[in-house]
Structures are given as C-alpha cells and as structure tokens.
Amino acid sequence: MGVSTEPMVHMTGVQKWFGDLHVLQDIDFDVAPGEVVVVIGPSGSGKSTLCRAINRLEPINEGDISIDGVPLPEEGKALARLRAEVGMVFQSFNLFSHKTVLENVTLGPIKVLGQRKGEAEQRARELLDRVGVGSQAGKLPAQLSGGQQQRVAIARALAMDPKVMLFDEPTSALDPEMIKEVLDTMVDLAKGGMTMVVVTHEMGFARTAADRVVFMADGRIVEENTPDEFFTNPQSDRAKDFLGKILKH
Ligand SMILES: Nc1ncnc2c1ncn2[C@@H]1O[C@H](COP(=O)(O)OP(=O)(O)OP(=O)(O)O)[C@@H](O)[C@H]1O
C-alpha cells in the first residue's frame, strides 16, 4: 500500500434508491493508492451497484465521490474526462465484436487520449503480451475463448492508464478452467501496485490478493477487515451466516 494520505477513491454519504429499494445506504468507502479491495456479500446486497457508482456509471441520489482527490461532477465533459481515469472490467467483456483485438485496445487511447495510431498500437501490443494474448491481436473477439476475451478487456482498460481499476464479477461468465487465467492476470496487476476494487464470488482471490475485504448486506457495508481477520473471525451475524453458506460449497 502507498504512503499517500489522499485516497484514490473517496465516497462519502452515498445513497442510492431503485424506486423504493434503498440499494446503497450511507456508504462511506475509501480506497488507498495501491490498495486492493474485494467486495463480497449475498446476491442483491448492492455490490455491483457500489462498484458502478464509483465512476457514476450508476447515478447516485446523494453523496460525494472523488477520484484521486478530484470530485466527480454529476455529468458533462468533466465527468467523461475523469471517468477515463477509471478502468472498468465487466462480467460480459463488452468488446466491440466487429473490431479486432488490437483495435479494441487502441480505440480509447486514439479517440479519447489523442494518441497516434502507431504509438497506441505499440502500447496495445505490450499490454496484450502482458496479459498473455499477444498472439491474438489480429483476431475478432468471437474467435477467442471467454478467458482470452476477458484478458483483452483488461488490456483495453489498462491502455487508458487508469488510476484505479474496477472489476464487476469479472469471472462469473467464464467456464471454470478459464477463471484461473483471468484471476492470475488480476493478481499480477495487484502485485504491480494497481489500485483495485473487485466484486467477486471468488473467495480464493479475496483471501490471497486482497488487502481488505468489504462485506455488504442489504445495501450497507456491514464490516470490513483484512482477509485473514474477516475469514477467520467475522464479526457480524450476517457475515457469519454468509461465510457458513458459501464455504460449505
Ligand atoms: N436497474 C435496476 N433497477 C431496479 N433494481 C435494480 C437495478 N439494478 C439492481 N437492482 C436491484 O438492486 C439490488 C442490488 O443489486 P446489485 O446488482 O448491486 O447486487 P449484487 O450484490 O451485485 O448482487 P449479485 O451478487 O447477485 O450480482 C438488487 O435487489 C437488485 O435487484
């Protein structure tokens, strides 16, 4: 973890309703530079909504959000600019199906960051190599396995030089044999010092790669702790109940 006192992600007093459903309740959530936070909890507890709210992909009703000390405006060009500093990886890859792997990775740097094509392609090839799919650069996404597509999605996010990476259930759509290759890529990123917020059901990743586990239930952060403490000594009944259920499987 870095020594800077300024959090990379700072959320305070965040409230979010879907109709009558209070999905984010009084959320105060900070992530330090270089910190890896894994968000876990029962289905419907608000984990994805929290993750998506960090860059206002999910609008919130109340509260403030800053990235690296800069408040995120609610809309407009300034929001788009700050949002580009937050990489996002989704369950469903979201690659452009008619573009090659290389084009998927260079598109943002060329269009948003104004990089020259040659420069963007060189960087994209480095990133694709880094996540282990360098040989797939000329293919279309559909020609790749799910695990490879997700690693392309990670390379695409990294190409924007993000300050923080958000992962919303990045392995949930993958066949079991492909989960490990994506998690290994994420572990490498974590070891490289990337600031990460990861919503996942992969408890092995939470135990081994997280600096902190945040447990949510009913739209609230119920408790948070180091993985060692959380998994061996959960404090709340909700967390005990949750761990009892998932660790049985
Ligand atoms: N667009 C939406 N409109 C209405 N309700 C929604 C919407 N998106 C999510 N919800 C509801 O908000 C609550 C929180 O959803 P969220 O997806 O954040 O939960 P989660 O903890 O990520 O669940 P899971 O582990 O099943 O993905 C759930 O009750 C869900 O049904």
PDB file of C-alpha atoms and ligand atoms in Angstrom:
ATOM      1  CA  MET A   1       0.000   0.000   0.000  1.00  0.00           C
ATOM      2  CA  GLY A   2       1.207   3.512  -0.764  1.00  0.00           C
ATOM      3  CA  VAL A   3       2.001   6.060   1.905  1.00  0.00           C
ATOM      4  CA  SER A   4      -0.078   8.881   0.402  1.00  0.00           C
ATOM      5  CA  THR A   5      -2.841  10.012   2.729  1.00  0.00           C
ATOM      6  CA  GLU A   6      -5.119  11.068  -0.138  1.00  0.00           C
ATOM      7  CA  PRO A   7      -7.445   8.187  -1.000  1.00  0.00           C
ATOM      8  CA  MET A   8      -7.607   7.175  -4.648  1.00  0.00           C
ATOM      9  CA  VAL A   9     -11.330   6.547  -4.295  1.00  0.00           C
ATOM     10  CA  HIS A  10     -13.348   8.519  -1.777  1.00  0.00           C
ATOM     11  CA  MET A  11     -17.094   8.027  -1.354  1.00  0.00           C
ATOM     12  CA  THR A  12     -18.979   9.677   1.414  1.00  0.00           C
ATOM     13  CA  GLY A  13     -22.642   9.666   2.417  1.00  0.00           C
ATOM     14  CA  VAL A  14     -23.665   7.801  -0.724  1.00  0.00           C
ATOM     15  CA  GLN A  15     -27.342   6.885  -1.039  1.00  0.00           C
ATOM     16  CA  LYS A  16     -28.998   5.151  -3.947  1.00  0.00           C
ATOM     17  CA  TRP A  17     -32.562   4.048  -4.473  1.00  0.00           C
ATOM     18  CA  PHE A  18     -34.104   1.939  -7.213  1.00  0.00           C
ATOM     19  CA  GLY A  19     -37.714   3.024  -6.701  1.00  0.00           C
ATOM     20  CA  ASP A  20     -38.494   2.080  -3.103  1.00  0.00           C
ATOM     21  CA  LEU A  21     -35.441  -0.135  -2.807  1.00  0.00           C
ATOM     22  CA  HIS A  22     -32.637   1.532  -0.847  1.00  0.00           C
ATOM     23  CA  VAL A  23     -29.720  -0.232  -2.561  1.00  0.00           C
ATOM     24  CA  LEU A  24     -26.845   1.878  -1.212  1.00  0.00           C
ATOM     25  CA  GLN A  25     -27.315   3.098   2.350  1.00  0.00           C
ATOM     26  CA  ASP A  26     -24.945   5.589   3.965  1.00  0.00           C
ATOM     27  CA  ILE A  27     -21.914   4.360   2.091  1.00  0.00           C
ATOM     28  CA  ASP A  28     -18.561   5.759   3.218  1.00  0.00           C
ATOM     29  CA  PHE A  29     -15.882   3.993   1.247  1.00  0.00           C
ATOM     30  CA  ASP A  30     -12.228   4.891   0.672  1.00  0.00           C
ATOM     31  CA  VAL A  31      -9.569   3.052  -1.272  1.00  0.00           C
ATOM     32  CA  ALA A  32      -5.917   3.977  -0.761  1.00  0.00           C
ATOM     33  CA  PRO A  33      -3.462   4.173  -3.661  1.00  0.00           C
ATOM     34  CA  GLY A  34      -2.238   0.676  -4.499  1.00  0.00           C
ATOM     35  CA  GLU A  35      -4.832  -0.964  -2.297  1.00  0.00           C
ATOM     36  CA  VAL A  36      -6.802  -3.995  -3.488  1.00  0.00           C
ATOM     37  CA  VAL A  37     -10.303  -4.114  -2.029  1.00  0.00           C
ATOM     38  CA  VAL A  38     -12.569  -7.095  -2.619  1.00  0.00           C
ATOM     39  CA  VAL A  39     -16.292  -6.543  -2.142  1.00  0.00           C
ATOM     40  CA  ILE A  40     -18.311  -9.595  -1.197  1.00  0.00           C
ATOM     41  CA  GLY A  41     -21.788 -10.301   0.104  1.00  0.00           C
ATOM     42  CA  PRO A  42     -25.057 -12.056  -0.662  1.00  0.00           C
ATOM     43  CA  SER A  43     -26.791 -11.697  -4.007  1.00  0.00           C
ATOM     44  CA  GLY A  44     -28.666  -8.400  -4.247  1.00  0.00           C
ATOM     45  CA  SER A  45     -26.709  -6.736  -1.441  1.00  0.00           C
ATOM     46  CA  GLY A  46     -25.592  -3.858  -3.697  1.00  0.00           C
ATOM     47  CA  LYS A  47     -22.038  -4.882  -4.622  1.00  0.00           C
ATOM     48  CA  SER A  48     -22.346  -4.219  -8.360  1.00  0.00           C
ATOM     49  CA  THR A  49     -24.218  -1.003  -7.730  1.00  0.00           C
ATOM     50  CA  LEU A  50     -21.453   0.191  -5.406  1.00  0.00           C
ATOM     51  CA  CYS A  51     -18.783  -0.702  -7.953  1.00  0.00           C
ATOM     52  CA  ARG A  52     -20.624   1.033 -10.785  1.00  0.00           C
ATOM     53  CA  ALA A  53     -21.358   4.072  -8.651  1.00  0.00           C
ATOM     54  CA  ILE A  54     -17.644   4.752  -8.162  1.00  0.00           C
ATOM     55  CA  ASN A  55     -17.391   6.327 -11.613  1.00  0.00           C
ATOM     56  CA  ARG A  56     -21.077   7.313 -11.738  1.00  0.00           C
ATOM     57  CA  LEU A  57     -21.889   4.658 -14.294  1.00  0.00           C
ATOM     58  CA  GLU A  58     -24.743   4.177 -11.865  1.00  0.00           C
ATOM     59  CA  PRO A  59     -26.099   7.584 -10.853  1.00  0.00           C
ATOM     60  CA  ILE A  60     -26.480   8.077  -7.104  1.00  0.00           C
ATOM     61  CA  ASN A  61     -29.150  10.063  -5.256  1.00  0.00           C
ATOM     62  CA  GLU A  62     -26.958  11.574  -2.562  1.00  0.00           C
ATOM     63  CA  GLY A  63     -23.342  11.740  -1.556  1.00  0.00           C
ATOM     64  CA  ASP A  64     -19.952  12.736  -2.891  1.00  0.00           C
ATOM     65  CA  ILE A  65     -17.354  10.843  -4.880  1.00  0.00           C
ATOM     66  CA  SER A  66     -13.753  11.819  -5.580  1.00  0.00           C
ATOM     67  CA  ILE A  67     -11.092  10.082  -7.604  1.00  0.00           C
ATOM     68  CA  ASP A  68      -7.530  10.943  -6.559  1.00  0.00           C
ATOM     69  CA  GLY A  69      -8.791  13.994  -4.714  1.00  0.00           C
ATOM     70  CA  VAL A  70     -10.863  15.385  -7.592  1.00  0.00           C
ATOM     71  CA  PRO A  71     -14.646  15.477  -7.055  1.00  0.00           C
ATOM     72  CA  LEU A  72     -16.569  13.703  -9.823  1.00  0.00           C
ATOM     73  CA  PRO A  73     -19.161  16.020 -11.322  1.00  0.00           C
ATOM     74  CA  GLU A  74     -22.592  14.519 -11.980  1.00  0.00           C
ATOM     75  CA  GLU A  75     -22.428  14.868 -15.761  1.00  0.00           C
ATOM     76  CA  GLY A  76     -20.812  16.525 -18.731  1.00  0.00           C
ATOM     77  CA  LYS A  77     -17.351  16.593 -20.255  1.00  0.00           C
ATOM     78  CA  ALA A  78     -15.540  16.858 -16.935  1.00  0.00           C
ATOM     79  CA  LEU A  79     -17.220  13.630 -15.800  1.00  0.00           C
ATOM     80  CA  ALA A  80     -16.230  11.905 -19.061  1.00  0.00           C
ATOM     81  CA  ARG A  81     -12.628  13.050 -18.606  1.00  0.00           C
ATOM     82  CA  LEU A  82     -12.400  11.813 -15.016  1.00  0.00           C
ATOM     83  CA  ARG A  83     -14.225   8.612 -15.875  1.00  0.00           C
ATOM     84  CA  ALA A  84     -11.492   7.824 -18.378  1.00  0.00           C
ATOM     85  CA  GLU A  85      -9.134   7.553 -15.401  1.00  0.00           C
ATOM     86  CA  VAL A  86     -11.160   4.671 -14.007  1.00  0.00           C
ATOM     87  CA  GLY A  87     -10.796   1.344 -15.807  1.00  0.00           C
ATOM     88  CA  MET A  88     -13.772  -0.953 -15.707  1.00  0.00           C
ATOM     89  CA  VAL A  89     -13.997  -4.668 -16.419  1.00  0.00           C
ATOM     90  CA  PHE A  90     -17.437  -6.259 -16.559  1.00  0.00           C
ATOM     91  CA  GLN A  91     -18.780  -9.770 -16.326  1.00  0.00           C
ATOM     92  CA  SER A  92     -19.711  -9.696 -20.023  1.00  0.00           C
ATOM     93  CA  PHE A  93     -16.396  -8.460 -21.551  1.00  0.00           C
ATOM     94  CA  ASN A  94     -18.192  -5.776 -23.667  1.00  0.00           C
ATOM     95  CA  LEU A  95     -15.672  -5.907 -26.519  1.00  0.00           C
ATOM     96  CA  PHE A  96     -16.582  -4.462 -29.917  1.00  0.00           C
ATOM     97  CA  SER A  97     -17.414  -7.586 -31.913  1.00  0.00           C
ATOM     98  CA  HIS A  98     -16.572  -6.189 -35.371  1.00  0.00           C
ATOM     99  CA  LYS A  99     -13.195  -4.832 -34.355  1.00  0.00           C
ATOM    100  CA  THR A 100     -10.016  -6.847 -33.955  1.00  0.00           C
ATOM    101  CA  VAL A 101      -8.470  -7.425 -30.559  1.00  0.00           C
ATOM    102  CA  LEU A 102      -5.817  -4.810 -31.355  1.00  0.00           C
ATOM    103  CA  GLU A 103      -8.434  -2.262 -32.455  1.00  0.00           C
ATOM    104  CA  ASN A 104     -10.434  -2.883 -29.294  1.00  0.00           C
ATOM    105  CA  VAL A 105      -7.401  -1.904 -27.242  1.00  0.00           C
ATOM    106  CA  THR A 106      -6.288   1.092 -29.346  1.00  0.00           C
ATOM    107  CA  LEU A 107      -9.706   2.697 -29.803  1.00  0.00           C
ATOM    108  CA  GLY A 108      -9.855   4.527 -26.459  1.00  0.00           C
ATOM    109  CA  PRO A 109      -6.254   5.792 -26.492  1.00  0.00           C
ATOM    110  CA  ILE A 110      -6.693   7.130 -30.055  1.00  0.00           C
ATOM    111  CA  LYS A 111     -10.175   8.644 -29.625  1.00  0.00           C
ATOM    112  CA  VAL A 112     -10.087   9.775 -26.020  1.00  0.00           C
ATOM    113  CA  LEU A 113      -6.398  10.312 -25.237  1.00  0.00           C
ATOM    114  CA  GLY A 114      -5.478  11.544 -28.731  1.00  0.00           C
ATOM    115  CA  GLN A 115      -2.604   9.089 -29.153  1.00  0.00           C
ATOM    116  CA  ARG A 116      -1.186   8.490 -32.632  1.00  0.00           C
ATOM    117  CA  LYS A 117      -2.106   5.130 -34.156  1.00  0.00           C
ATOM    118  CA  GLY A 118       1.454   3.790 -34.146  1.00  0.00           C
ATOM    119  CA  GLU A 119       2.016   4.765 -30.537  1.00  0.00           C
ATOM    120  CA  ALA A 120      -1.338   3.283 -29.447  1.00  0.00           C
ATOM    121  CA  GLU A 121      -0.649   0.041 -31.310  1.00  0.00           C
ATOM    122  CA  GLN A 122       2.779  -0.376 -29.779  1.00  0.00           C
ATOM    123  CA  ARG A 123       1.399   0.100 -26.287  1.00  0.00           C
ATOM    124  CA  ALA A 124      -1.568  -2.185 -27.033  1.00  0.00           C
ATOM    125  CA  ARG A 125       0.768  -4.964 -28.170  1.00  0.00           C
ATOM    126  CA  GLU A 126       2.800  -4.618 -24.972  1.00  0.00           C
ATOM    127  CA  LEU A 127      -0.358  -4.854 -22.871  1.00  0.00           C
ATOM    128  CA  LEU A 128      -1.748  -7.793 -24.835  1.00  0.00           C
ATOM    129  CA  ASP A 129       1.578  -9.584 -24.310  1.00  0.00           C
ATOM    130  CA  ARG A 130       1.459  -8.749 -20.628  1.00  0.00           C
ATOM    131  CA  VAL A 131      -1.959 -10.387 -20.195  1.00  0.00           C
ATOM    132  CA  GLY A 132      -0.885 -13.350 -22.341  1.00  0.00           C
ATOM    133  CA  VAL A 133      -2.914 -12.802 -25.520  1.00  0.00           C
ATOM    134  CA  GLY A 134      -0.336 -11.055 -27.709  1.00  0.00           C
ATOM    135  CA  SER A 135      -0.677 -13.692 -30.426  1.00  0.00           C
ATOM    136  CA  GLN A 136      -4.414 -12.976 -30.781  1.00  0.00           C
ATOM    137  CA  ALA A 137      -4.070  -9.312 -31.772  1.00  0.00           C
ATOM    138  CA  GLY A 138      -5.413  -9.699 -35.322  1.00  0.00           C
ATOM    139  CA  LYS A 139      -8.427 -11.833 -34.432  1.00  0.00           C
ATOM    140  CA  LEU A 140     -12.023 -10.858 -33.765  1.00  0.00           C
ATOM    141  CA  PRO A 141     -13.276 -11.303 -30.177  1.00  0.00           C
ATOM    142  CA  ALA A 142     -15.574 -14.205 -31.147  1.00  0.00           C
ATOM    143  CA  GLN A 143     -12.515 -16.205 -32.243  1.00  0.00           C
ATOM    144  CA  LEU A 144     -11.158 -16.100 -28.674  1.00  0.00           C
ATOM    145  CA  SER A 145     -12.119 -18.083 -25.589  1.00  0.00           C
ATOM    146  CA  GLY A 146     -14.020 -16.283 -22.839  1.00  0.00           C
ATOM    147  CA  GLY A 147     -10.902 -16.154 -20.678  1.00  0.00           C
ATOM    148  CA  GLN A 148      -8.915 -14.623 -23.525  1.00  0.00           C
ATOM    149  CA  GLN A 149     -11.653 -12.085 -24.230  1.00  0.00           C
ATOM    150  CA  GLN A 150     -11.699 -11.029 -20.604  1.00  0.00           C
ATOM    151  CA  ARG A 151      -7.922 -10.571 -20.647  1.00  0.00           C
ATOM    152  CA  VAL A 152      -8.331  -8.385 -23.756  1.00  0.00           C
ATOM    153  CA  ALA A 153     -10.905  -6.361 -21.821  1.00  0.00           C
ATOM    154  CA  ILE A 154      -8.342  -5.918 -19.029  1.00  0.00           C
ATOM    155  CA  ALA A 155      -5.685  -4.815 -21.556  1.00  0.00           C
ATOM    156  CA  ARG A 156      -8.189  -2.382 -23.066  1.00  0.00           C
ATOM    157  CA  ALA A 157      -8.844  -0.824 -19.676  1.00  0.00           C
ATOM    158  CA  LEU A 158      -5.099  -0.637 -18.904  1.00  0.00           C
ATOM    159  CA  ALA A 159      -4.426   1.115 -22.226  1.00  0.00           C
ATOM    160  CA  MET A 160      -6.145   4.198 -20.808  1.00  0.00           C
ATOM    161  CA  ASP A 161      -3.564   4.348 -18.000  1.00  0.00           C
ATOM    162  CA  PRO A 162      -6.224   4.231 -15.303  1.00  0.00           C
ATOM    163  CA  LYS A 163      -5.615   5.371 -11.752  1.00  0.00           C
ATOM    164  CA  VAL A 164      -7.932   2.688 -10.447  1.00  0.00           C
ATOM    165  CA  MET A 165      -9.435  -0.469 -11.915  1.00  0.00           C
ATOM    166  CA  LEU A 166     -12.937  -1.660 -11.091  1.00  0.00           C
ATOM    167  CA  PHE A 167     -13.857  -5.303 -11.673  1.00  0.00           C
ATOM    168  CA  ASP A 168     -17.525  -6.236 -11.535  1.00  0.00           C
ATOM    169  CA  GLU A 169     -17.721 -10.037 -11.272  1.00  0.00           C
ATOM    170  CA  PRO A 170     -15.054 -10.466 -13.949  1.00  0.00           C
ATOM    171  CA  THR A 171     -15.062 -14.273 -13.871  1.00  0.00           C
ATOM    172  CA  SER A 172     -18.758 -15.003 -13.358  1.00  0.00           C
ATOM    173  CA  ALA A 173     -19.431 -15.629 -17.069  1.00  0.00           C
ATOM    174  CA  LEU A 174     -16.423 -17.905 -17.544  1.00  0.00           C
ATOM    175  CA  ASP A 175     -16.072 -21.649 -17.657  1.00  0.00           C
ATOM    176  CA  PRO A 176     -14.199 -22.930 -14.598  1.00  0.00           C
ATOM    177  CA  GLU A 177     -10.974 -23.693 -16.476  1.00  0.00           C
ATOM    178  CA  MET A 178     -10.753 -20.091 -17.653  1.00  0.00           C
ATOM    179  CA  ILE A 179     -11.361 -18.453 -14.303  1.00  0.00           C
ATOM    180  CA  LYS A 180      -7.814 -19.069 -13.133  1.00  0.00           C
ATOM    181  CA  GLU A 181      -6.152 -17.380 -16.100  1.00  0.00           C
ATOM    182  CA  VAL A 182      -8.175 -14.217 -15.539  1.00  0.00           C
ATOM    183  CA  LEU A 183      -7.589 -14.264 -11.778  1.00  0.00           C
ATOM    184  CA  ASP A 184      -3.858 -14.778 -12.364  1.00  0.00           C
ATOM    185  CA  THR A 185      -3.826 -11.685 -14.580  1.00  0.00           C
ATOM    186  CA  MET A 186      -5.591  -9.737 -11.837  1.00  0.00           C
ATOM    187  CA  VAL A 187      -3.118 -10.982  -9.219  1.00  0.00           C
ATOM    188  CA  ASP A 188      -0.245  -9.758 -11.416  1.00  0.00           C
ATOM    189  CA  LEU A 189      -1.897  -6.348 -11.644  1.00  0.00           C
ATOM    190  CA  ALA A 190      -2.406  -6.238  -7.898  1.00  0.00           C
ATOM    191  CA  LYS A 191       1.234  -7.134  -7.292  1.00  0.00           C
ATOM    192  CA  GLY A 192       2.222  -4.387  -9.741  1.00  0.00           C
ATOM    193  CA  GLY A 193       0.641  -1.818  -7.444  1.00  0.00           C
ATOM    194  CA  MET A 194      -2.633  -1.141  -9.242  1.00  0.00           C
ATOM    195  CA  THR A 195      -5.438   0.279  -7.114  1.00  0.00           C
ATOM    196  CA  MET A 196      -8.318  -2.173  -7.498  1.00  0.00           C
ATOM    197  CA  VAL A 197     -11.906  -2.655  -6.404  1.00  0.00           C
ATOM    198  CA  VAL A 198     -13.092  -6.163  -7.185  1.00  0.00           C
ATOM    199  CA  VAL A 199     -16.613  -7.516  -6.811  1.00  0.00           C
ATOM    200  CA  THR A 200     -16.312 -11.278  -6.917  1.00  0.00           C
ATOM    201  CA  HIS A 201     -17.588 -14.565  -5.601  1.00  0.00           C
ATOM    202  CA  GLU A 202     -14.063 -15.997  -5.856  1.00  0.00           C
ATOM    203  CA  MET A 203     -13.133 -16.324  -2.201  1.00  0.00           C
ATOM    204  CA  GLY A 204      -9.692 -17.686  -3.074  1.00  0.00           C
ATOM    205  CA  PHE A 205      -8.887 -14.390  -4.757  1.00  0.00           C
ATOM    206  CA  ALA A 206     -10.265 -12.453  -1.791  1.00  0.00           C
ATOM    207  CA  ARG A 207      -8.134 -14.457   0.640  1.00  0.00           C
ATOM    208  CA  THR A 208      -4.907 -14.231  -1.277  1.00  0.00           C
ATOM    209  CA  ALA A 209      -4.930 -10.992  -3.272  1.00  0.00           C
ATOM    210  CA  ALA A 210      -6.985  -8.528  -1.219  1.00  0.00           C
ATOM    211  CA  ASP A 211      -5.570  -6.022   1.225  1.00  0.00           C
ATOM    212  CA  ARG A 212      -9.080  -5.559   2.586  1.00  0.00           C
ATOM    213  CA  VAL A 213     -12.406  -7.361   2.316  1.00  0.00           C
ATOM    214  CA  VAL A 214     -15.588  -5.295   2.405  1.00  0.00           C
ATOM    215  CA  PHE A 215     -18.708  -7.252   3.295  1.00  0.00           C
ATOM    216  CA  MET A 216     -22.051  -5.837   2.143  1.00  0.00           C
ATOM    217  CA  ALA A 217     -25.576  -6.831   3.072  1.00  0.00           C
ATOM    218  CA  ASP A 218     -28.855  -5.026   2.328  1.00  0.00           C
ATOM    219  CA  GLY A 219     -27.127  -2.045   0.727  1.00  0.00           C
ATOM    220  CA  ARG A 220     -24.794  -1.404   3.637  1.00  0.00           C
ATOM    221  CA  ILE A 221     -21.143  -2.012   4.335  1.00  0.00           C
ATOM    222  CA  VAL A 222     -21.616  -4.259   7.340  1.00  0.00           C
ATOM    223  CA  GLU A 223     -17.975  -4.887   8.127  1.00  0.00           C
ATOM    224  CA  GLU A 224     -14.538  -4.670   6.595  1.00  0.00           C
ATOM    225  CA  ASN A 225     -11.266  -6.204   7.566  1.00  0.00           C
ATOM    226  CA  THR A 226      -8.092  -7.850   6.328  1.00  0.00           C
ATOM    227  CA  PRO A 227      -8.888 -11.144   4.593  1.00  0.00           C
ATOM    228  CA  ASP A 228      -7.207 -13.149   7.348  1.00  0.00           C
ATOM    229  CA  GLU A 229      -9.307 -11.489  10.033  1.00  0.00           C
ATOM    230  CA  PHE A 230     -12.502 -11.492   8.028  1.00  0.00           C
ATOM    231  CA  PHE A 231     -12.420 -15.148   7.055  1.00  0.00           C
ATOM    232  CA  THR A 232     -11.254 -16.476  10.413  1.00  0.00           C
ATOM    233  CA  ASN A 233     -13.095 -14.103  12.697  1.00  0.00           C
ATOM    234  CA  PRO A 234     -16.156 -12.479  11.077  1.00  0.00           C
ATOM    235  CA  GLN A 235     -17.845 -10.058  13.467  1.00  0.00           C
ATOM    236  CA  SER A 236     -21.440  -9.749  12.290  1.00  0.00           C
ATOM    237  CA  ASP A 237     -24.128 -12.432  12.182  1.00  0.00           C
ATOM    238  CA  ARG A 238     -24.722 -11.584   8.524  1.00  0.00           C
ATOM    239  CA  ALA A 239     -21.096 -12.273   7.625  1.00  0.00           C
ATOM    240  CA  LYS A 240     -21.006 -15.464   9.718  1.00  0.00           C
ATOM    241  CA  ASP A 241     -24.170 -16.659   8.002  1.00  0.00           C
ATOM    242  CA  PHE A 242     -22.821 -15.763   4.550  1.00  0.00           C
ATOM    243  CA  LEU A 243     -19.479 -17.472   5.108  1.00  0.00           C
ATOM    244  CA  GLY A 244     -21.197 -20.513   6.600  1.00  0.00           C
ATOM    245  CA  LYS A 245     -23.229 -20.914   3.420  1.00  0.00           C
ATOM    246  CA  ILE A 246     -20.553 -20.301   0.804  1.00  0.00           C
ATOM    247  CA  LEU A 247     -17.737 -22.160   2.499  1.00  0.00           C
ATOM    248  CA  LYS A 248     -19.906 -25.279   2.708  1.00  0.00           C
ATOM    249  CA  HIS A 249     -19.890 -25.497  -1.126  1.00  0.00           C
TER     250      HIS A 249
HETATM  251  N1  LIG B   1     -31.557  -1.232 -12.807  1.00  0.00           N
HETATM  252  C1  LIG B   1     -32.151  -1.668 -11.711  1.00  0.00           C
HETATM  253  N2  LIG B   1     -33.440  -1.357 -11.450  1.00  0.00           N
HETATM  254  C2  LIG B   1     -34.051  -1.796 -10.323  1.00  0.00           C
HETATM  255  N3  LIG B   1     -33.455  -2.543  -9.366  1.00  0.00           N
HETATM  256  C3  LIG B   1     -32.165  -2.876  -9.574  1.00  0.00           C
HETATM  257  C4  LIG B   1     -31.446  -2.466 -10.747  1.00  0.00           C
HETATM  258  N4  LIG B   1     -30.181  -2.943 -10.651  1.00  0.00           N
HETATM  259  C5  LIG B   1     -30.114  -3.623  -9.499  1.00  0.00           C
HETATM  260  N5  LIG B   1     -31.299  -3.589  -8.845  1.00  0.00           N
HETATM  261  C6  LIG B   1     -31.581  -4.181  -7.531  1.00  0.00           C
HETATM  262  O1  LIG B   1     -30.702  -3.573  -6.604  1.00  0.00           O
HETATM  263  C7  LIG B   1     -30.256  -4.521  -5.643  1.00  0.00           C
HETATM  264  C8  LIG B   1     -28.748  -4.550  -5.644  1.00  0.00           C
HETATM  265  O2  LIG B   1     -28.291  -5.090  -6.890  1.00  0.00           O
HETATM  266  P1  LIG B   1     -26.754  -5.367  -7.192  1.00  0.00           P
HETATM  267  O3  LIG B   1     -26.677  -5.889  -8.590  1.00  0.00           O
HETATM  268  O4  LIG B   1     -25.961  -4.189  -6.842  1.00  0.00           O
HETATM  269  O5  LIG B   1     -26.466  -6.537  -6.164  1.00  0.00           O
HETATM  270  P2  LIG B   1     -25.227  -7.522  -6.060  1.00  0.00           P
HETATM  271  O6  LIG B   1     -24.858  -7.583  -4.639  1.00  0.00           O
HETATM  272  O7  LIG B   1     -24.189  -7.123  -7.040  1.00  0.00           O
HETATM  273  O8  LIG B   1     -25.873  -8.914  -6.487  1.00  0.00           O
HETATM  274  P3  LIG B   1     -25.279 -10.174  -7.311  1.00  0.00           P
HETATM  275  O9  LIG B   1     -24.233 -10.801  -6.444  1.00  0.00           O
HETATM  276  O10 LIG B   1     -26.476 -11.064  -7.468  1.00  0.00           O
HETATM  277  O11 LIG B   1     -24.763  -9.635  -8.606  1.00  0.00           O
HETATM  278  C9  LIG B   1     -30.900  -5.838  -6.016  1.00  0.00           C
HETATM  279  O12 LIG B   1     -32.045  -6.007  -5.214  1.00  0.00           O
HETATM  280  C10 LIG B   1     -31.273  -5.659  -7.469  1.00  0.00           C
HETATM  281  O13 LIG B   1     -32.398  -6.435  -7.789  1.00  0.00           O
END
